[in-house]
């Protein structure tokens, strides 16, 4: 199996280099045979567009082209048959270096048949993307002119070839391999989305299974009115190429993508060539079938077959038939997704002198619970690429594989491996591998084996998995000897200490309070919380676990005010505890508090009290660390400990992660604080998950700025207006700020004026006044329509 490293990293970031990843996979039993580059080692090749192509005056097969990189036009002589105006191609500028046989060669300005040529338009072969090419590599129109080809096409990718043992069929798909890497690297795995498909036609073809043990699930769906001539998108073709497959047509390409992505083979028939019910059954002795490769086979009664009422259609799990194949004339397809028992497929392909990607996977076992989701994902991709109308799913079921349970006795782990692995770590390893704990006691535990693991059936299999993930190189050569390894942490994860340093730089001091608090204090601050009572508390005032960090900070503020500390800035990070649905949950929270004057007492600074925006700024500093300003937002919220009119819910990527606001007047009176206190509390887990910084090219063109002031109802939030502006201001908007809010004479009762500053910058040209005026007009129209806004002159 060949896989793209960059594709793998879209699912999981192991936080290790290519060499480390190869070593980790090999030591875990997924042996790496070879690592190659996705492209040759060229440089200086950018995205170019052919502006014009005219016949060379002295050569019939050459064209004189005008090519632009978004900044400058170049004259290039090209002999490719597919060169044409408007085409985006790889453009090797003068000075670029390409691989050429024994040694690289440098592109120079030259004359071809008397015509000057400044550069070279490249084919896939010349970039090392294909063994042969008939013309120029045609690039997607979405690419930016002048961009480095290596960057925009991710050509620094590595292709890793695995030699998987027959028991690891679950790693023959990208999601299975990502799941395995996630376990080995202790990294989260990004799950695939399986969108529900909208049914837009009622056409269906009935299905059945006459071999309930060999085919326990058979699903099919008609997709009609497709455009088979639609080209597969470049990303799809490239994923297939980097996995060792060639692009054929969009239908075949999508089914092959499911093979590579999910590890689940699929097949598409021409729906108009099918008659009656499609049935999974065993063939009759002597039954004949012409396969897709135009080979005639004579089947035996042990071969599982897909057939309709008139003819055999395919060798189940091996190869489709020619008579029902998808061709250039196909208008409707019948998309099949089925589970075939490994025993029903094992050895059948070899008995006919065949070996296919489908049989390779079915012989080793595919996930018996994946069929419906795989069919939906393939359907969604096909509708996106070839269009059409999807029908309802036809379902036939047989005898599904029984769920397996295996008992692990903890003492046997040390007996068989010769090393003491903590019980908790054994449980953690097995749970991350997808095994679900069914029952347990102090000496053993029973696990339910996931549907994608066919190789786990006895206790020794569980212990082998523990040893493999624990690390064969960590097992001692002699008893009592074991290597220690520091845990690997993904580079994108920000340590809590970095968050604390930010708050310290903002003038905060860290407080450390007990996790046990007074039940009356917990009830006052969090009246709705189901607190966790201690069975043996230190005292009545420390008898419940804190449901929030805020009660401790408020008590600390009270303690400081009682000792004449009039300016207080505190933060604390720690666990909080709640009882939900009868179970005790614990999560980490980071909370902060400000009170008193904004600045320390000084002769050259006036005394100014802190306000909401001071603590909001501290929260933004925390969120900006590795997240960027566009990832979070503040929306109006409610919290029992915060002022109803001065409380904001903090959302990260649309999900609530905490609150910020002024202390509720009720609590201010309860604690006897003379002035307002401002607080925040955020989920630590959300704060530590950042993103890696990435460099981007700076535009050489000037910014264009405009101000936009509108009058709206006083109840409309500035953030909602800003969101509307961002949607309508175009992709070149680089900055949007709110610089003025006014209520009073001139704007009317119950209304307010809000002014925004907008800045645009295009990466490859200067934006004209006409373009900016059109964008402003679009924004004004959207604000008028959505918020009944009026332009303030």
PDB file of C-alpha atoms in Angstrom, residues 13 15 489-494 692-693:
ATOM      1  CA  UNK A  13      -0.821  15.234  13.114  1.00  0.00           C
ATOM      2  CA  UNK A  15       3.948  15.631  15.732  1.00  0.00           C
ATOM      3  CA  UNK A 489       3.525  16.430  22.292  1.00  0.00           C
ATOM      4  CA  UNK A 490       2.230  17.846  19.019  1.00  0.00           C
ATOM      5  CA  UNK A 491       3.836  21.145  18.101  1.00  0.00           C
ATOM      6  CA  UNK A 492       0.425  22.774  17.795  1.00  0.00           C
ATOM      7  CA  UNK A 493      -0.383  22.084  21.463  1.00  0.00           C
ATOM      8  CA  UNK A 494       0.359  25.115  23.614  1.00  0.00           C
ATOM      9  CA  UNK A 692       0.918  25.904  13.756  1.00  0.00           C
ATOM     10  CA  UNK A 693       1.945  29.281  12.348  1.00  0.00           C
TER      11      UNK A 693
END
